[in-house]
Short mmCIF file of C-alpha atoms and ligand atoms in Angstrom, two decimals:
data_model
loop_
_atom_site.label_atom_id
_atom_site.label_comp_id
_atom_site.label_asym_id
_atom_site.label_seq_id
_atom_site.Cartn_x
_atom_site.Cartn_y
_atom_site.Cartn_z
CA UNK A 98 -22.54 41.34 137.84
CA UNK A 99 -24.45 41.38 134.36
CA UNK A 100 -25.96 37.95 134.94
CA UNK A 101 -27.61 39.09 138.32
CA UNK A 102 -29.62 42.03 136.17
CA UNK A 103 -30.78 39.15 133.92
CA UNK A 104 -34.64 38.45 133.99
CA UNK A 105 -35.29 35.75 136.46
CA UNK A 106 -35.99 32.59 135.03
CA UNK A 107 -39.19 31.50 136.88
CA UNK A 108 -42.01 29.11 136.30
CA UNK A 109 -45.01 30.50 136.99
CA UNK A 110 -47.02 29.44 139.96
CA UNK A 111 -50.73 28.10 140.21
CA UNK A 112 -52.35 27.19 143.08
CA UNK A 113 -54.56 24.33 142.50
CA UNK A 114 -56.59 24.66 145.51
CA UNK A 115 -57.70 28.18 144.37
CA UNK A 116 -58.95 27.48 140.81
CA UNK A 117 -61.52 24.87 139.18
CA UNK A 118 -60.22 21.88 137.60
CA UNK A 119 -61.17 23.22 134.11
CA UNK A 120 -58.94 26.41 134.69
CA UNK A 121 -56.25 24.14 135.74
CA UNK A 122 -56.34 21.88 132.80
CA UNK A 123 -56.22 25.08 130.50
CA UNK A 124 -53.06 26.16 132.37
CA UNK A 125 -51.51 22.65 131.63
CA UNK A 126 -52.35 22.73 127.98
CA UNK A 127 -49.25 21.79 125.99
CA UNK A 128 -48.07 24.64 123.71
CA UNK A 129 -49.89 24.47 120.52
CA UNK A 130 -48.28 23.07 117.40
CA UNK A 131 -48.26 24.56 114.09
CA UNK A 132 -51.49 23.70 112.43
CA UNK A 133 -51.25 20.43 110.62
CA UNK A 134 -52.65 21.69 107.42
CA UNK A 135 -49.69 24.14 106.83
CA UNK A 136 -47.32 21.32 107.52
CA UNK A 137 -49.16 18.95 105.32
CA UNK A 138 -49.00 21.59 102.33
CA UNK A 139 -45.41 21.27 102.77
CA UNK A 140 -44.85 17.63 103.18
CA UNK A 141 -47.33 16.16 100.72
CA UNK A 142 -45.51 17.35 97.62
CA UNK A 143 -42.13 16.14 99.19
CA UNK A 144 -43.51 12.69 99.75
CA UNK A 145 -45.08 12.46 96.32
CA UNK A 146 -41.84 13.48 94.61
CA UNK A 147 -39.63 10.97 96.16
CA UNK A 148 -42.23 8.46 95.73
CA UNK A 149 -42.08 9.11 91.89
CA UNK A 150 -38.55 10.44 91.58
CA UNK A 151 -36.62 7.82 93.84
CA UNK A 152 -32.87 8.65 94.60
CA UNK A 153 -32.94 11.87 92.43
CA UNK A 154 -35.51 13.40 94.17
CA UNK A 155 -34.42 12.29 97.39
CA UNK A 156 -30.72 13.62 96.88
CA UNK A 157 -32.20 16.99 95.52
CA UNK A 158 -33.85 17.61 98.83
CA UNK A 159 -30.89 16.48 101.03
CA UNK A 160 -29.05 19.15 98.74
CA UNK A 161 -31.67 21.85 99.42
CA UNK A 162 -32.40 21.31 103.23
CA UNK A 163 -29.21 19.94 104.55
CA UNK A 164 -27.02 21.83 102.25
CA UNK A 165 -24.89 18.64 101.53
CA UNK A 166 -24.54 19.65 97.79
CA UNK A 167 -21.53 17.22 97.23
CA UNK A 168 -23.38 14.10 98.43
CA UNK A 169 -23.94 11.96 95.32
CA UNK A 170 -25.29 8.73 96.87
CA UNK A 171 -28.17 8.89 99.16
CA UNK A 172 -27.15 5.59 101.06
CA UNK A 173 -24.30 4.31 103.15
CA UNK A 174 -24.45 0.53 102.94
CA UNK A 175 -23.02 -2.02 105.85
CA UNK A 176 -20.39 -2.96 106.48
CA UNK A 177 -19.52 0.77 107.39
CA UNK A 178 -15.93 1.69 106.93
CA UNK A 179 -13.92 2.02 110.14
CA UNK A 180 -12.87 5.59 109.47
CA UNK A 181 -16.36 6.64 109.56
CA UNK A 182 -16.49 5.30 113.41
CA UNK A 183 -13.58 7.20 114.62
CA UNK A 184 -14.43 7.87 118.24
CA UNK A 185 -12.68 8.36 121.48
CA UNK A 186 -12.29 5.51 123.89
CA UNK A 187 -14.73 7.17 126.54
CA UNK A 188 -17.50 7.61 123.89
CA UNK A 189 -17.04 3.98 122.85
CA UNK A 190 -17.64 2.77 126.46
CA UNK A 191 -20.27 4.69 126.93
CA UNK A 192 -22.33 3.52 123.83
CA UNK A 193 -21.24 0.03 124.82
CA UNK A 194 -22.62 0.05 128.29
CA UNK A 195 -25.91 1.75 127.06
CA UNK A 196 -26.09 -0.80 124.22
CA UNK A 197 -25.69 -3.60 126.67
CA UNK A 198 -28.24 -2.20 129.26
CA UNK A 199 -30.71 -1.53 126.65
CA UNK A 200 -30.24 -5.07 125.24
CA UNK A 201 -30.69 -6.90 128.47
CA UNK A 202 -33.84 -5.03 129.20
CA UNK A 203 -35.28 -5.40 126.00
CA UNK A 204 -34.17 -9.35 125.79
CA UNK A 205 -36.14 -9.85 129.16
CA UNK A 206 -39.31 -8.52 127.11
CA UNK A 207 -39.27 -11.44 124.85
CA UNK A 208 -41.98 -14.03 125.25
CA UNK A 209 -40.11 -16.97 125.19
CA UNK A 210 -42.71 -19.30 125.07
CA UNK A 211 -45.71 -19.49 122.44
CA UNK A 212 -49.09 -19.26 124.39
CA UNK A 213 -51.09 -22.25 123.92
CA UNK A 214 -54.38 -22.76 125.67
CA UNK A 215 -57.17 -25.10 125.56
CA UNK A 216 -60.62 -23.13 125.58
CA UNK A 217 -62.83 -26.06 125.25
CA UNK A 218 -61.65 -29.85 125.32
CA UNK A 219 -60.13 -30.35 121.97
CA UNK A 220 -60.02 -26.63 121.29
CA UNK A 221 -56.50 -25.20 121.27
CA UNK A 222 -55.78 -21.43 120.76
CA UNK A 223 -52.35 -20.47 120.34
CA UNK A 224 -50.21 -17.09 119.84
CA UNK A 225 -46.58 -16.76 118.53
CA UNK A 226 -44.71 -13.88 117.84
CA UNK A 227 -42.45 -13.15 114.59
CA UNK A 228 -40.50 -9.91 114.15
CA UNK A 229 -41.37 -7.41 111.65
CA UNK A 230 -39.05 -8.03 108.68
CA UNK A 231 -37.94 -4.56 107.68
CA UNK A 232 -37.88 -1.54 109.77
CA UNK A 233 -36.94 2.08 109.28
CA UNK A 234 -35.64 4.15 112.34
CA UNK A 235 -35.61 7.66 112.02
CA UNK A 236 -32.68 9.45 114.04
CA UNK A 237 -33.45 13.18 113.90
CA UNK A 238 -30.37 15.19 113.14
CA UNK A 239 -31.35 18.77 112.69
CA UNK A 240 -30.08 20.37 115.72
CA UNK A 241 -28.40 17.65 117.68
CA UNK A 242 -26.28 14.42 117.29
CA UNK A 243 -28.56 11.75 118.71
CA UNK A 244 -26.57 8.38 118.84
CA UNK A 245 -29.01 7.57 121.67
CA UNK A 246 -31.91 7.58 119.66
CA UNK A 247 -30.27 5.01 117.26
CA UNK A 248 -29.60 2.92 120.20
CA UNK A 249 -33.14 3.21 121.64
CA UNK A 250 -34.71 2.03 118.31
CA UNK A 251 -31.83 -0.07 116.88
CA UNK A 252 -31.39 -2.23 119.91
CA UNK A 253 -34.96 -3.46 120.20
CA UNK A 254 -35.22 -4.23 116.58
CA UNK A 255 -32.10 -5.79 116.70
CA UNK A 256 -33.12 -8.17 119.74
CA UNK A 257 -36.46 -8.73 118.01
CA UNK A 258 -34.83 -10.33 115.14
CA UNK A 259 -35.82 -7.76 112.36
CA UNK A 260 -33.96 -8.96 109.28
CA UNK A 261 -33.42 -5.73 107.76
CA UNK A 262 -32.58 -2.58 109.90
CA UNK A 263 -32.62 0.77 107.90
CA UNK A 264 -31.43 3.96 109.80
CA UNK A 265 -32.26 7.44 108.35
CA UNK A 266 -30.52 10.59 109.46
CA UNK A 267 -29.90 13.86 107.89
CA UNK A 268 -26.54 14.41 107.14
CA UNK A 269 -24.20 17.18 107.82
CA UNK A 270 -23.61 19.83 105.26
CA UNK A 271 -20.56 18.27 104.21
CA UNK A 272 -22.42 15.09 103.65
CA UNK A 273 -21.31 12.98 106.40
CA UNK A 274 -22.84 11.50 109.26
CA UNK A 275 -21.63 11.53 112.80
CA UNK A 276 -19.42 8.83 113.77
CA UNK A 277 -21.63 8.24 117.09
CA UNK A 278 -24.70 7.26 114.69
CA UNK A 279 -22.58 5.33 112.45
CA UNK A 280 -21.04 3.00 115.36
CA UNK A 281 -24.46 2.80 116.71
CA UNK A 282 -25.60 1.57 113.33
CA UNK A 283 -22.97 -0.87 113.16
CA UNK A 284 -23.32 -2.08 116.63
CA UNK A 285 -27.37 -3.00 116.06
CA UNK A 286 -26.57 -4.76 112.67
CA UNK A 287 -28.24 -1.93 110.56
CA UNK A 288 -28.18 -3.06 106.91
CA UNK A 289 -27.76 0.81 105.82
CA UNK A 290 -27.86 4.58 106.62
CA UNK A 291 -30.16 6.51 104.49
CA UNK A 292 -28.64 10.03 104.56
CA UNK A 293 -31.49 12.28 104.62
CA UNK A 294 -33.87 13.59 106.90
CA UNK A 295 -37.41 15.06 107.17
CA UNK A 296 -40.26 14.04 105.00
CA UNK A 297 -38.07 12.89 102.19
CA UNK A 298 -36.29 10.17 104.35
CA UNK A 299 -39.65 9.02 105.54
CA UNK A 300 -41.00 8.81 102.03
CA UNK A 301 -37.75 6.99 100.88
CA UNK A 302 -38.15 4.32 103.46
CA UNK A 303 -41.97 4.03 103.27
CA UNK A 304 -42.02 3.39 99.16
CA UNK A 305 -38.36 2.58 98.61
CA UNK A 306 -36.06 3.91 96.11
CA UNK A 307 -33.52 2.64 93.67
CA UNK A 308 -30.94 2.46 96.72
CA UNK A 309 -33.22 2.80 99.75
CA UNK A 310 -34.91 -0.51 101.21
CA UNK A 311 -38.54 -0.13 101.32
CA UNK A 312 -39.62 -1.11 104.82
CA UNK A 313 -42.81 -2.50 106.89
CA UNK A 314 -42.57 -0.14 109.74
CA UNK A 315 -41.17 3.44 110.51
CA UNK A 316 -40.29 4.37 113.95
CA UNK A 317 -38.51 7.22 115.52
CA UNK A 318 -39.13 10.69 116.78
CA UNK A 319 -38.56 13.85 114.54
CA UNK A 320 -39.97 17.38 114.02
CA UNK A 321 -43.37 17.95 112.60
CA UNK A 322 -42.28 17.32 109.01
CA UNK A 323 -41.22 13.90 110.01
CA UNK A 324 -44.38 13.36 111.99
CA UNK A 325 -46.71 14.54 109.61
CA UNK A 326 -44.77 12.52 106.73
CA UNK A 327 -45.09 9.22 108.92
CA UNK A 328 -48.81 9.81 109.59
CA UNK A 329 -49.54 10.58 105.72
CA UNK A 330 -47.59 7.29 104.49
CA UNK A 331 -49.10 5.20 107.17
CA UNK A 332 -52.54 6.28 105.77
CA UNK A 333 -51.61 5.43 102.15
CA UNK A 334 -52.56 1.69 101.65
CA UNK A 335 -50.13 1.57 98.52
CA UNK A 336 -47.19 2.25 101.06
CA UNK A 337 -48.01 -0.80 103.20
CA UNK A 338 -46.30 0.90 106.10
CA UNK A 339 -47.12 1.27 109.86
CA UNK A 340 -45.65 3.71 112.48
CA UNK A 341 -45.11 3.84 115.99
CA UNK A 342 -46.86 6.70 117.42
CA UNK A 343 -47.18 10.44 117.11
CA UNK A 344 -44.45 12.35 118.24
CA UNK A 345 -44.34 15.78 119.79
CA UNK A 346 -42.24 18.08 121.83
CA UNK A 347 -40.68 16.20 124.91
CA UNK A 348 -42.12 17.04 128.45
CA UNK A 349 -41.51 16.07 132.16
CA UNK A 350 -43.69 16.39 134.96
CA UNK A 351 -41.93 16.06 138.57
CA UNK A 352 -43.71 15.42 141.63
CA UNK A 353 -41.84 17.01 144.63
CA UNK A 354 -42.55 16.75 148.39
CA UNK A 355 -41.10 18.30 151.54
CA UNK A 356 -38.53 15.49 151.39
CA UNK A 357 -37.05 16.27 147.87
CA UNK A 358 -33.85 18.03 147.43
CA UNK A 359 -34.22 21.36 145.72
CA UNK A 360 -31.07 21.25 143.52
CA UNK A 361 -31.96 17.78 142.50
CA UNK A 362 -35.73 18.87 141.37
CA UNK A 363 -34.48 21.99 139.46
CA UNK A 364 -31.75 19.76 137.66
CA UNK A 365 -34.75 17.41 136.53
CA UNK A 366 -36.79 19.99 135.26
CA UNK A 367 -34.03 21.82 133.50
CA UNK A 368 -32.69 18.72 131.53
CA UNK A 369 -36.24 18.52 129.91
CA UNK A 370 -36.28 22.51 129.51
CA UNK A 371 -33.29 22.56 127.49
CA UNK A 372 -34.73 20.23 124.68
CA UNK A 373 -36.44 23.03 123.10
CA UNK A 374 -38.50 26.22 123.53
CA UNK A 375 -41.61 23.95 122.75
CA UNK A 376 -40.91 21.26 125.39
CA UNK A 377 -42.87 21.76 128.55
CA UNK A 378 -41.76 21.18 132.30
CA UNK A 379 -44.28 20.91 135.13
CA UNK A 380 -43.62 20.86 138.81
CA UNK A 381 -46.31 19.45 140.86
CA UNK A 382 -45.35 20.61 144.49
CA UNK A 383 -47.08 18.56 147.23
CA UNK A 384 -47.84 20.48 150.43
CA UNK A 385 -44.26 22.44 149.99
CA UNK A 386 -43.57 25.21 152.36
CA UNK A 387 -42.79 28.72 150.91
CA UNK A 388 -39.12 28.27 152.00
CA UNK A 389 -38.76 24.95 149.92
CA UNK A 390 -40.69 26.40 146.82
CA UNK A 391 -38.39 29.48 146.83
CA UNK A 392 -35.29 27.05 147.24
CA UNK A 393 -36.34 25.51 144.19
CA UNK A 394 -36.93 28.62 142.15
CA UNK A 395 -33.65 29.77 143.27
CA UNK A 396 -31.85 26.59 141.91
CA UNK A 397 -33.85 26.66 138.63
CA UNK A 398 -32.89 30.26 137.96
CA UNK A 399 -29.08 29.81 139.06
CA UNK A 400 -28.58 26.55 137.20
CA UNK A 401 -30.22 27.46 134.21
CA UNK A 402 -27.75 30.67 134.00
CA UNK A 403 -24.93 28.16 134.03
CA UNK A 404 -26.33 26.17 130.96
CA UNK A 405 -25.06 26.31 127.32
CA UNK A 406 -28.71 26.50 126.22
CA UNK A 407 -30.05 29.11 128.56
CA UNK A 408 -31.90 30.74 125.92
CA UNK A 409 -33.53 27.57 124.92
CA UNK A 410 -34.59 26.90 128.69
CA UNK A 411 -35.71 30.64 128.98
CA UNK A 412 -38.35 30.01 126.18
CA UNK A 413 -39.43 26.76 127.72
CA UNK A 414 -39.71 28.11 131.26
CA UNK A 415 -42.09 30.72 129.89
CA UNK A 416 -44.83 28.24 129.30
CA UNK A 417 -43.93 25.59 132.27
CA UNK A 418 -45.75 25.86 135.42
CA UNK A 419 -45.39 25.01 139.28
CA UNK A 420 -48.78 23.75 140.61
CA UNK A 421 -49.05 23.73 144.15
CA UNK A 422 -51.36 20.89 145.48
CA UNK A 423 -52.32 19.76 148.97
CA UNK A 424 -51.89 16.06 148.89
CA UNK A 425 -50.22 13.19 146.76
CA UNK A 426 -53.55 12.01 145.68
CA UNK A 427 -54.24 15.25 144.33
CA UNK A 428 -50.91 15.09 142.43
CA UNK A 429 -51.43 11.68 141.29
CA UNK A 430 -54.57 12.74 139.86
CA UNK A 431 -53.35 15.64 137.97
CA UNK A 432 -50.60 13.70 136.71
CA UNK A 433 -52.49 11.00 135.29
CA UNK A 434 -54.68 13.44 133.48
CA UNK A 435 -51.84 15.14 131.96
CA UNK A 436 -50.24 11.79 131.16
CA UNK A 437 -46.63 13.05 131.08
CA UNK A 438 -44.03 11.54 128.79
CA UNK A 439 -41.61 11.42 131.67
CA UNK A 440 -42.97 11.44 135.40
CA UNK A 441 -40.55 11.84 138.21
CA UNK A 442 -41.35 11.00 141.66
CA UNK A 443 -39.00 13.01 144.01
CA UNK A 444 -41.08 12.03 147.22
CA UNK A 445 -40.85 10.08 150.17
CA UNK A 446 -41.19 6.15 149.56
CA UNK A 447 -41.77 6.89 146.00
CA UNK A 448 -41.70 3.11 144.94
CA UNK A 449 -44.99 2.87 146.78
CA UNK A 450 -46.54 5.37 144.83
CA UNK A 451 -45.97 3.64 141.53
CA UNK A 452 -49.01 1.76 141.83
CA UNK A 453 -51.18 4.92 141.66
CA UNK A 454 -49.69 6.10 138.16
CA UNK A 455 -52.19 5.32 135.49
CA UNK A 456 -50.85 7.39 132.67
CA UNK A 457 -47.11 8.05 131.84
CA UNK A 458 -44.56 7.04 129.27
CA UNK A 459 -41.87 6.16 131.77
CA UNK A 460 -41.40 6.72 135.61
CA UNK A 461 -38.47 7.74 137.39
CA UNK A 462 -38.64 6.54 141.02
CA UNK A 463 -36.88 8.32 143.78
CA UNK A 464 -34.35 11.05 144.15
CA UNK A 465 -31.15 8.98 142.85
CA UNK A 466 -33.02 8.53 139.47
CA UNK A 467 -32.52 11.64 137.27
CA UNK A 468 -34.47 11.14 133.93
CA UNK A 469 -31.19 11.32 132.14
CA UNK A 470 -30.38 7.98 133.07
CA UNK A 471 -33.42 6.59 131.16
CA UNK A 472 -32.46 8.96 128.12
CA UNK A 473 -29.30 7.29 127.79
CA UNK A 474 -28.14 4.36 129.71
CA UNK A 475 -30.26 2.50 132.41
CA UNK A 476 -31.71 0.51 129.69
CA UNK A 477 -35.42 1.41 129.45
CA UNK A 478 -36.54 3.06 126.33
CA UNK A 479 -36.53 6.92 125.67
CA UNK A 480 -38.71 6.89 122.61
CA UNK A 481 -42.24 7.53 124.71
CA UNK A 482 -45.67 8.93 123.66
CA UNK A 483 -45.69 12.72 124.38
CA UNK A 484 -48.73 15.20 124.27
CA UNK A 485 -50.98 13.08 126.51
CA UNK A 486 -50.88 10.17 124.10
CA UNK A 487 -49.24 8.29 127.28
CA UNK A 488 -53.01 7.65 127.90
CA UNK A 489 -53.45 5.27 124.95
CA UNK A 490 -49.87 4.46 123.67
CA UNK A 491 -46.96 2.64 125.18
CA UNK A 492 -43.40 3.88 124.47
CA UNK A 493 -41.16 1.97 121.96
CA UNK A 494 -40.39 -1.56 123.29
CA UNK A 495 -39.76 -5.03 122.07
CA UNK A 496 -43.36 -5.38 121.13
CA UNK A 497 -43.25 -2.51 118.68
CA UNK A 498 -40.85 -4.68 116.50
CA UNK A 499 -42.97 -7.88 116.44
CA UNK A 500 -46.54 -9.19 115.34
CA UNK A 501 -48.37 -11.55 117.33
CA UNK A 502 -49.96 -14.24 115.30
CA UNK A 503 -52.66 -16.36 116.50
CA UNK A 504 -53.55 -20.00 115.68
CA UNK A 505 -56.35 -22.65 116.51
CA UNK A 506 -56.12 -26.45 116.36
CA UNK A 507 -58.94 -28.52 116.96
CA UNK A 508 -59.35 -32.03 117.20
CA UNK A 509 -62.79 -33.56 115.87
CA UNK A 510 -64.04 -33.64 119.25
CA UNK A 511 -63.12 -30.18 119.75
CA UNK A 512 -65.20 -29.38 116.60
CA UNK A 513 -68.07 -31.30 117.87
CA UNK A 514 -67.93 -29.15 121.04
CA UNK A 515 -67.76 -25.62 119.56
CA UNK A 516 -69.67 -26.56 116.33
CA UNK A 517 -73.18 -25.55 117.37
CA UNK A 518 -72.19 -22.03 118.65
CA UNK A 519 -70.40 -21.35 115.52
CA UNK A 520 -73.32 -22.66 113.24
CA UNK A 521 -75.81 -20.74 115.25
CA UNK A 522 -73.79 -17.30 114.95
CA UNK A 523 -73.19 -17.95 111.14
CA UNK A 524 -76.87 -18.23 110.93
CA UNK A 525 -77.40 -14.97 112.88
CA UNK A 526 -75.25 -13.17 110.53
CA UNK A 527 -76.57 -15.11 107.68
CA UNK A 528 -73.26 -16.33 106.26
CA UNK A 529 -74.28 -19.55 105.18
CA UNK A 530 -71.07 -20.83 103.93
CA UNK A 531 -69.42 -20.30 107.33
CA UNK A 532 -72.17 -22.52 108.78
CA UNK A 533 -71.80 -25.07 106.24
CA UNK A 534 -68.12 -25.29 106.86
CA UNK A 535 -68.92 -26.59 110.09
CA UNK A 536 -71.58 -28.54 109.14
CA UNK A 537 -70.05 -30.53 106.54
CA UNK A 538 -67.50 -31.75 108.60
CA UNK A 539 -69.88 -32.66 111.63
CA UNK A 540 -71.82 -34.81 108.94
CA UNK A 541 -68.87 -36.34 108.00
CA UNK A 542 -67.96 -37.49 111.54
CA UNK A 543 -71.55 -38.62 111.76
CA UNK A 544 -71.00 -40.96 108.72
CA UNK A 545 -67.94 -42.55 110.49
P1 NAD B 810 -35.12 16.38 112.19
O1 NAD B 810 -34.11 15.21 111.90
O2 NAD B 810 -36.36 15.87 112.95
O3 NAD B 810 -35.57 17.38 111.33
C1 NAD B 810 -34.67 17.72 110.30
C2 NAD B 810 -35.23 17.72 108.74
O4 NAD B 810 -36.69 18.59 108.90
C3 NAD B 810 -34.44 18.05 107.57
O5 NAD B 810 -33.53 16.97 107.32
C4 NAD B 810 -35.43 18.78 106.60
O6 NAD B 810 -35.73 17.65 105.72
C5 NAD B 810 -36.76 18.96 107.47
N1 NAD B 810 -37.13 20.48 107.54
C6 NAD B 810 -36.71 21.44 108.12
N2 NAD B 810 -37.06 22.56 107.69
C7 NAD B 810 -37.99 22.34 106.82
C8 NAD B 810 -38.91 23.19 105.97
N3 NAD B 810 -39.06 24.42 106.24
N4 NAD B 810 -39.66 22.28 105.06
C9 NAD B 810 -39.67 21.18 105.01
N5 NAD B 810 -38.66 20.38 105.65
C10 NAD B 810 -37.86 20.84 106.56
O7 NAD B 810 -34.58 17.46 113.45
P2 NAD B 810 -34.86 18.43 114.27
O8 NAD B 810 -35.62 19.63 113.36
O9 NAD B 810 -33.87 18.97 115.20
O10 NAD B 810 -36.30 18.08 115.27
C11 NAD B 810 -35.90 16.94 116.00
C12 NAD B 810 -37.18 16.76 117.10
O11 NAD B 810 -37.02 15.49 117.37
C13 NAD B 810 -37.30 17.75 117.89
O12 NAD B 810 -38.66 18.28 118.07
C14 NAD B 810 -37.31 17.03 119.23
O13 NAD B 810 -37.77 17.49 120.28
C15 NAD B 810 -37.65 15.66 118.86
N6 NAD B 810 -37.05 14.48 119.53
C16 NAD B 810 -37.73 13.65 120.45
C17 NAD B 810 -37.34 12.77 120.78
C18 NAD B 810 -38.23 11.65 121.71
O14 NAD B 810 -38.01 10.71 122.04
N7 NAD B 810 -39.49 12.38 121.97
C19 NAD B 810 -35.87 12.36 120.90
C20 NAD B 810 -35.13 13.16 120.10
C21 NAD B 810 -35.57 14.34 119.52
#
């Protein structure tokens, strides 16, 4: 049997008890990304040309990169023709189920009541939310069809009440866009689909063109060209556009103990490993016996060989590791330091351990919760911080599509109560007009 002769698909083992913390963190480094300078050199001229040249420049890049030379208009406006959403009943049902769950979970994140607090008698501070008016959602399309990403970005935008939802995704070589994405765009009420990818799509949405609506915020994952373009336009004050977060290759960290099912553990590692050769998967093995470890390794190898994307898995597994740790506390410390995009807890009483999670994009609790449910249909968002950014960023959520606006409302007594503090601090900062804005009112009150 030829497959038996193939090189074993095996994650390197590291015994965390035998090496220093520094050595371990070196081993857990993410695969390095291409230098951002090299990427920027490619991206900046593209952004510049689209900013200046509009539709014509946008189209020419789509002709070049997507080979969609027959495309004559870069935008598909809603309402989208039914024939572009020709899908099987099964796919429609799956998209509808996922849509409903994502909607339910994100609608629950609404802050129904504006905040209102009296910080001192007569001094009322409030906060209310307003949707970001126009959002641009990038749905990657280079190597895969990703209707799930269209839902994960589009549904919260719809729930938040964003007035204009613009989707962008690279078209296929024949100029068409996958019907799943068109259907998702239709469900979330998108106003248009920009048929473009990469830096050119980002630039078109950031600056607007004759036919692409300029947006206020751009969200969504993408390759390094997309990410570099997002970072660049968000730094350009003339664009007036913000972005969600830096995105990098996907990753998972699985914590497994003696209770775990080797086949389940392996399947979770592989479902991340098939994303791309630059993805990383890590297994933290908590006090596992040699027998259990080998059972997991055998499962990884055997399941991987049966996957259509086995070659991608091979590439990913090369820089993925199994770390043997003594205790759950050790595992949680390492996991919190790594700050994984996805954290899977395949351990006894997993729900009791969630309290110890300090840094992670999204957590999957217990053996019946594979990451795939969160990727597609459970309701949680799958647009999550990678590359350790879970230390300071949240994944996409309803809050990503709104602004919080604060307000204050004082009575005359309120101004009397807080006025002396304001005047004193204004004096310290030597901002006399500030001080007088209070004084003039207090004098007026005294005269009454
Ligand atoms: P993509 O849509 O991000 O990029 C395709 C575009 O890249 C093309 O349209 C083209 O414009 C541009 N491009 C390609 N080669 C170029 C070159 N040499 N010069 C300039 N521009 C070039 O699709 P992709 O490439 O398949 O990447 C998808 C990415 O999204 C992957 O890295 C994947 O891991 C990531 N992803 C992440 C998540 C998440 O939630 N974290 C979800 C889905 C996908």
